Short mmCIF file of C-alpha atoms (C1' of nucleotides) in Angstrom, two decimals:
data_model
loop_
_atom_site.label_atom_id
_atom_site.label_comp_id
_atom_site.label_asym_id
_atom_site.label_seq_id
_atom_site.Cartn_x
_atom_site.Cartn_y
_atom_site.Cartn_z
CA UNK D 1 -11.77 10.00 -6.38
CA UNK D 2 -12.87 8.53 -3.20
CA UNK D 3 -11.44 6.49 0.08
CA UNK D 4 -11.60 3.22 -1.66
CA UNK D 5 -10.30 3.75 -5.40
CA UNK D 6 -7.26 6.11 -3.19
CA UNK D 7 -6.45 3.21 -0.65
CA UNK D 8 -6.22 0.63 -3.65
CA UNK D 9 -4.05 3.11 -5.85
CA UNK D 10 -1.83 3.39 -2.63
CA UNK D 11 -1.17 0.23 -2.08
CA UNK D 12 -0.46 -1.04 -5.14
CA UNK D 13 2.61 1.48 -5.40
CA UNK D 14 3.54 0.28 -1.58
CA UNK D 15 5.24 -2.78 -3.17
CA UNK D 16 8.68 -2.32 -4.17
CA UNK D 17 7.76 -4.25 -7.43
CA UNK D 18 4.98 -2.19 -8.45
CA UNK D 19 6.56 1.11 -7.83
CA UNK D 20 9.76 0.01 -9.84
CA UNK D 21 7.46 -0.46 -12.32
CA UNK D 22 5.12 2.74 -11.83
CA UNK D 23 9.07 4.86 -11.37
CA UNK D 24 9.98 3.08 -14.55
CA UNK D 25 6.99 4.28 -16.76
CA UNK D 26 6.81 7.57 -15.06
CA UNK D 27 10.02 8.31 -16.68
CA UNK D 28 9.36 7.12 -19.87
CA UNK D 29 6.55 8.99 -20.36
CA UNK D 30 4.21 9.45 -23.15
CA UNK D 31 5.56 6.54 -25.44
CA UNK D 32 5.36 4.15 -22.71
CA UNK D 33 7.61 0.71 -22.55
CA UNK D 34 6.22 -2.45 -23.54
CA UNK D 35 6.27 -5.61 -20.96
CA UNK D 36 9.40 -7.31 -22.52
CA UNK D 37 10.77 -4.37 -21.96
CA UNK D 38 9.86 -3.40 -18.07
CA UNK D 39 11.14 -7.55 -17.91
CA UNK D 40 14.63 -6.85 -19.05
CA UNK D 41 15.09 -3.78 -17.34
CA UNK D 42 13.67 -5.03 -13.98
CA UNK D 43 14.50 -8.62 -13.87
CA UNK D 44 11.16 -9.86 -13.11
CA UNK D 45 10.01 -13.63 -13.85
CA UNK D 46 7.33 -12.95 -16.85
CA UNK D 47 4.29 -14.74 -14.60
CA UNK D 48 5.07 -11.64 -12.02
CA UNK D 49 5.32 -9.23 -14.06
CA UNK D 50 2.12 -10.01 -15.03
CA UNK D 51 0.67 -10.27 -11.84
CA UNK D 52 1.84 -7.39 -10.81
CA UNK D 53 0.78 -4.98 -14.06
CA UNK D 54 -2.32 -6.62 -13.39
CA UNK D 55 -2.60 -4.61 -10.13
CA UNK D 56 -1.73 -1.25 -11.45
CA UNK D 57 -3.78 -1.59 -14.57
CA UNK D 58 -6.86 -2.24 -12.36
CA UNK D 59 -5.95 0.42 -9.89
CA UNK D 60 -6.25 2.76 -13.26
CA UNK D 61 -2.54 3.92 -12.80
CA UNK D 62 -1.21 2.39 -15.64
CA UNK D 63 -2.83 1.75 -19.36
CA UNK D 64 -1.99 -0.46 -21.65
CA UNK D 65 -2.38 -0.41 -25.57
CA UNK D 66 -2.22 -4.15 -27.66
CA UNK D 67 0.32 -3.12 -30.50
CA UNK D 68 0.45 -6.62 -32.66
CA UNK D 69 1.94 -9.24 -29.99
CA UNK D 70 3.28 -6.35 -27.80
CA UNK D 71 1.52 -4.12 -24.94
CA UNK D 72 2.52 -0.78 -24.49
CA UNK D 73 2.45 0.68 -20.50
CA UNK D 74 2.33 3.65 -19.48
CA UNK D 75 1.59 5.57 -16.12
CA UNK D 76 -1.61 7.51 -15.75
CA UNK D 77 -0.54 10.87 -14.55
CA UNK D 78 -3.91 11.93 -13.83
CA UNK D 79 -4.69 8.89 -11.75
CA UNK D 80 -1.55 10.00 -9.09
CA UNK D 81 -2.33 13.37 -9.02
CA UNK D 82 -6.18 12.36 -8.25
CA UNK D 83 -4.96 10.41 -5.47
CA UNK D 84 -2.46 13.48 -3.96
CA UNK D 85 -5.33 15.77 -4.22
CA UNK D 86 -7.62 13.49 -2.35
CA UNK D 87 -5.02 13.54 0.22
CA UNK D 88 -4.23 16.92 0.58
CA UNK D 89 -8.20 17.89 0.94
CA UNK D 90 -9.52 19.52 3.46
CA UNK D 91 -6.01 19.71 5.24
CA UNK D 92 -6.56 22.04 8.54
CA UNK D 93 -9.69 22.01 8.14
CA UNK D 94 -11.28 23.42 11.27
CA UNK D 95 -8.02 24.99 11.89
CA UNK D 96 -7.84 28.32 12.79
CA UNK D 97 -4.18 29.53 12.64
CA UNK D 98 -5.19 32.77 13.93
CA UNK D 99 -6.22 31.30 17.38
CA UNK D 100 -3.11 29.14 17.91
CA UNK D 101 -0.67 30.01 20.36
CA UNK D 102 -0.35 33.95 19.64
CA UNK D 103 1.74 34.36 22.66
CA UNK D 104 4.75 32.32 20.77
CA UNK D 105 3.74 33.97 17.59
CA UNK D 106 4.43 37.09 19.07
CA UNK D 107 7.96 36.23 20.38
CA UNK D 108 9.48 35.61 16.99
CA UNK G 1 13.43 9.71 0.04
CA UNK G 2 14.22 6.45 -1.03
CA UNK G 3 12.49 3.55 -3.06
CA UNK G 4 11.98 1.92 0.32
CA UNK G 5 10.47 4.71 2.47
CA UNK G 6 8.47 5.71 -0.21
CA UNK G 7 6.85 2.31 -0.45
CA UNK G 8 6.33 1.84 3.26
CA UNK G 9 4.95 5.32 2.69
CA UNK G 10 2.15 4.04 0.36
CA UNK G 11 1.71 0.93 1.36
CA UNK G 12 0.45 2.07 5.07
CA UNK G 13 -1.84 4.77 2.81
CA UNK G 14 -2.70 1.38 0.95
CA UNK G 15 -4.74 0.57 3.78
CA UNK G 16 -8.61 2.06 4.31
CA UNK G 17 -8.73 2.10 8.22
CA UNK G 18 -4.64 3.89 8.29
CA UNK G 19 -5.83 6.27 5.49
CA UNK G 20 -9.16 7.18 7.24
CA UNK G 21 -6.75 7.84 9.97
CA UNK G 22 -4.31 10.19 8.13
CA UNK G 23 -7.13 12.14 6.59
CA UNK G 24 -8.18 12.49 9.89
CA UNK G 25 -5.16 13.91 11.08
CA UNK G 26 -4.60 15.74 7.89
CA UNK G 27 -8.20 17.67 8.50
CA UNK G 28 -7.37 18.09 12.10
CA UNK G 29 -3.60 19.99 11.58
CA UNK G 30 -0.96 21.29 13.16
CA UNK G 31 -3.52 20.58 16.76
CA UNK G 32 -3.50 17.14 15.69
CA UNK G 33 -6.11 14.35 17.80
CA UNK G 34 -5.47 12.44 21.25
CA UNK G 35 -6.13 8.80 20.26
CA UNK G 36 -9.33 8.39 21.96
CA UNK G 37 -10.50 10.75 19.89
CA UNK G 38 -9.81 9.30 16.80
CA UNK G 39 -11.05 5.99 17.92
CA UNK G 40 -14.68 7.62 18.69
CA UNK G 41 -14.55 8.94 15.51
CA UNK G 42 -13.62 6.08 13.50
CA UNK G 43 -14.87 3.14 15.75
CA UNK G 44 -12.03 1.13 15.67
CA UNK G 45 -10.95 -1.42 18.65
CA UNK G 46 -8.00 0.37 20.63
CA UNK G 47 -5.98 -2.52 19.59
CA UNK G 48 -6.37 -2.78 15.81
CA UNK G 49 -5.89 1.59 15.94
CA UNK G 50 -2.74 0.98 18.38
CA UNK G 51 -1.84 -1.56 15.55
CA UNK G 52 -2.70 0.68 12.73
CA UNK G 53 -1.08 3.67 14.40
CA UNK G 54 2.20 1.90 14.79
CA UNK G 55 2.62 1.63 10.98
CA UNK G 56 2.04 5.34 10.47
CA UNK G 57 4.49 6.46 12.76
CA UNK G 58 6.85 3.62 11.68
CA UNK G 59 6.61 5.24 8.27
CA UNK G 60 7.23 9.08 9.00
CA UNK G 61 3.73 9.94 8.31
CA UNK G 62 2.63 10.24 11.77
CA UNK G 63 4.16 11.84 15.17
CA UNK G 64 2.83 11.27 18.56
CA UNK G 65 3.49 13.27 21.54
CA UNK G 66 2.68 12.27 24.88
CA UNK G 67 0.72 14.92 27.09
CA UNK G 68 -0.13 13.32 30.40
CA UNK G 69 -2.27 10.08 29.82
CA UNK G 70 -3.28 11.17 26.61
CA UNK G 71 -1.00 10.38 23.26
CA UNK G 72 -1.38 13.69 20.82
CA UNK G 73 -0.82 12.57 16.93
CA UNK G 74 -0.53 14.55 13.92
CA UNK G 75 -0.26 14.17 10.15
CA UNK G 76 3.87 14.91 8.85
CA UNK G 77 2.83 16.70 5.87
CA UNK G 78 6.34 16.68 4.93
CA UNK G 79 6.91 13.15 4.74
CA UNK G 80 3.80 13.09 2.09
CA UNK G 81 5.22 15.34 0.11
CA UNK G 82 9.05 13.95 0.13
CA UNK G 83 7.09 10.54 -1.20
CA UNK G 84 5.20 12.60 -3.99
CA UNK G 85 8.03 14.24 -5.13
CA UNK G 86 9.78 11.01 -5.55
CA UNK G 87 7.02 9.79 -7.83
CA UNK G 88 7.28 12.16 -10.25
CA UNK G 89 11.00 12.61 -10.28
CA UNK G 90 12.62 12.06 -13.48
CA UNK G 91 9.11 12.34 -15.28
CA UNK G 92 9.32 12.09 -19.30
CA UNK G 93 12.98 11.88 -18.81
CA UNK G 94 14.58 10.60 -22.44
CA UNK G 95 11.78 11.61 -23.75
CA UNK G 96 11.55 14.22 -25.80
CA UNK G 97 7.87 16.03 -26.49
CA UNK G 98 9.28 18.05 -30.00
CA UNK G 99 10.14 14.81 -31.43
CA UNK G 100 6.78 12.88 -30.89
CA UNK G 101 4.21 13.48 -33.65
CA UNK G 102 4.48 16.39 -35.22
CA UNK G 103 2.21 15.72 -37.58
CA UNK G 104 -0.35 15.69 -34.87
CA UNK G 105 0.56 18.76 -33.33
CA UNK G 106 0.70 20.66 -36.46
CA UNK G 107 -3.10 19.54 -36.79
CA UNK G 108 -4.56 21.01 -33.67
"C1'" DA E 1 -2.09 3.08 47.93
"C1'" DC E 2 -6.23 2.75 45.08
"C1'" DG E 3 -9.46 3.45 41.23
"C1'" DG E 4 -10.06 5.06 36.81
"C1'" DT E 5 -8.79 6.32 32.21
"C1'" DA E 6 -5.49 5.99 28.17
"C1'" DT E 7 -2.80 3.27 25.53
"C1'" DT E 8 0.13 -0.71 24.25
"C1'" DT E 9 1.54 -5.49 23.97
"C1'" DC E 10 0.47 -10.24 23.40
"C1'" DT E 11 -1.61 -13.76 20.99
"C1'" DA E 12 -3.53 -16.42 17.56
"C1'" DG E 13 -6.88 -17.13 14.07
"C1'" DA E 14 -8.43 -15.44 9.54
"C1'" DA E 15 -7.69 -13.13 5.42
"C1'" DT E 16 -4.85 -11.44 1.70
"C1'" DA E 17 -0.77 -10.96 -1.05
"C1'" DT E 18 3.39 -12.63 -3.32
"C1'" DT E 19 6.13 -15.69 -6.00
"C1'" DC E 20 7.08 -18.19 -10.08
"C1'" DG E 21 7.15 -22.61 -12.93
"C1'" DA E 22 4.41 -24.77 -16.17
"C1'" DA E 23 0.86 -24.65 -19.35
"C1'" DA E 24 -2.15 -21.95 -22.22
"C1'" DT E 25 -3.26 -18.25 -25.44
"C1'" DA E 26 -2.50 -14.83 -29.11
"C1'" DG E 27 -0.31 -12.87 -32.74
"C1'" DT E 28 3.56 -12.77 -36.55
"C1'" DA E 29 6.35 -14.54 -39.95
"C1'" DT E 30 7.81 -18.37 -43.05
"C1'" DA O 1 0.42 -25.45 -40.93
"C1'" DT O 2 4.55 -24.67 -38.25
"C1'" DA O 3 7.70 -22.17 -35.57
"C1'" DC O 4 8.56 -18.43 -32.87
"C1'" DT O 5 7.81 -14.54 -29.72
"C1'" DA O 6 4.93 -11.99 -26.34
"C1'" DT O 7 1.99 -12.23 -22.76
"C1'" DT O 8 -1.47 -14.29 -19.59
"C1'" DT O 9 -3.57 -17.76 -16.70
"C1'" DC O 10 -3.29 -21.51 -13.43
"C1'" DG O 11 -1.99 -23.51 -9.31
"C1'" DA O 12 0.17 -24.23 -5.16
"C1'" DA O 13 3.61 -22.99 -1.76
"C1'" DT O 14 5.03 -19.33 1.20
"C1'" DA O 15 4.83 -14.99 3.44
"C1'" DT O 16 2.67 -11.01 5.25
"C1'" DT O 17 -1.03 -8.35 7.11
"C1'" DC O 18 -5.19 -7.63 9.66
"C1'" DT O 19 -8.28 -8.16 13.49
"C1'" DA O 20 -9.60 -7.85 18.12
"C1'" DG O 21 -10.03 -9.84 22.92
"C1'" DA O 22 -7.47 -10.19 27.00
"C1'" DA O 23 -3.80 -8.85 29.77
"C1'" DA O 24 -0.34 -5.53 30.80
"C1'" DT O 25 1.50 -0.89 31.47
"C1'" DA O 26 1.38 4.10 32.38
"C1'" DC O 27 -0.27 8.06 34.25
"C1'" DC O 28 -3.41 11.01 36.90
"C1'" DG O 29 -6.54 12.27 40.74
"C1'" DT O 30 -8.07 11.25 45.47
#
DNA sequence: ACGGTATTTCTAGAATATTCGAAATAGTAT
DNA sequence: ATACTATTTCGAATATTCTAGAAATACCGT
C-alpha cells in the first residue's frame, strides 16, 4: 500500500454511486452479484454502471470473473483493509502520552 | 454514519494533498499541528491548504481550535472509524459460508 | 495606532469527473 | 446465420474540483 494506490481507493468509494455499489457487494460476499444484477438493484443506466465498475475494478477493490455472457463482482476485502491500515499507521507517532498534561491527568 | 457522510468521508481521503494532510495529523495526535506547520511540511500555498483544510473539517475528519493567531488542527479518529465500520456493515449478509462448496472444503 | 505574522476569502482559469444515449462487441441459444 | 442478452466503448454535454495569486481579515506585540 502506498499514498497513491490509498488516495485512488478513497476516492473511488467517495461517490455515492460507487459506494452503493462497493456496500452492495460487501454484503453479498463471497458469491458476488453479476452487473445485471447491481443494475436492477441500483437503478443505474448500463453505460454508468460500467463506468463506474470500471473505477473500482482498477482501484483493485472489486474483481470480476467472465462466467459465459455474465461478470461476476465482488469486493476485495483485502484491498479496504490495506487502505484502513495505511491510515491508521504510525498514528501518535512522536506522541508521548506520558508527557501530556499530567496535571489534568492527575485530577481525574 | 450515513451513505452520505461516509462518502464525503472518502472522497476528501480521495484526494493526495487532504490525505497527506490527515496522515499528518494522524502521526502528530491528540497535540495535533498549527497550520503553518503543516504547510512547511507539506509545501502547499496557504490558499490551496486553507482550501484543502476546509473539506476536512467540513467532513468530521478534522477539528481546528484557535489559540491566539495560530489555528491548532487534529485528526477525529472517531469519525474514521464510524466510516469504516459502515463499510463493512452487513458483510456476507445472505450469505451463508456452510452452504458454499463443500466439496472444496472437505478437500483441504 | 502600527507592523508583522497567521489564516481565510475571493476569483478565475485549468483540470478532472460524471452522466447516459447510441453504437459496438461478445457470448448463447435456436 | 440469426436473434437475443449481457456488457463495454464512444462521444459529447454538464458539473465539480483543484490551484494559487491577490486581497482581506484577525490577532498579537510594541
Amino acid at each position: 500500500m502506498n499514498r497513491k494506490i490509498a488516495a485512488r481507493c478513497l476516492a473511488e468509494l467517495g461517490n455515492l454511486t460507487r459506494l452503493d455499489i462497493y456496500r452492495l457487494l460487501v454484503r453479498a460476499g463471497p458469491p458476488g452479484l453479476n452487473i445485471t444484477d447491481i443494475q436492477t438493484r441500483l437503478d443505474v443506466p448500463a453505460s454508468t454502471l460500467a463506468f463506474h465498475l470500471r473505477g473500482l475494478v482498477g482501484a483493485g477493490l472489486v474483481t470480476q470473473e467472465k462466467k459465459g455472457r455474465t461478470v461476476i463482482c465482488r469486493a476485495q476485502y483485502e484491498r479496504m483493509d490495506g487502505v484502513v491500515t495505511f491510515l491508521r499507521e504510525h498514528c501518535c507517532e512522536g506522541f508521548d502520552s506520558d508527557l501530556v498534561a499530567p496535571l489534568a491527568r492527575r485530577a481525574s
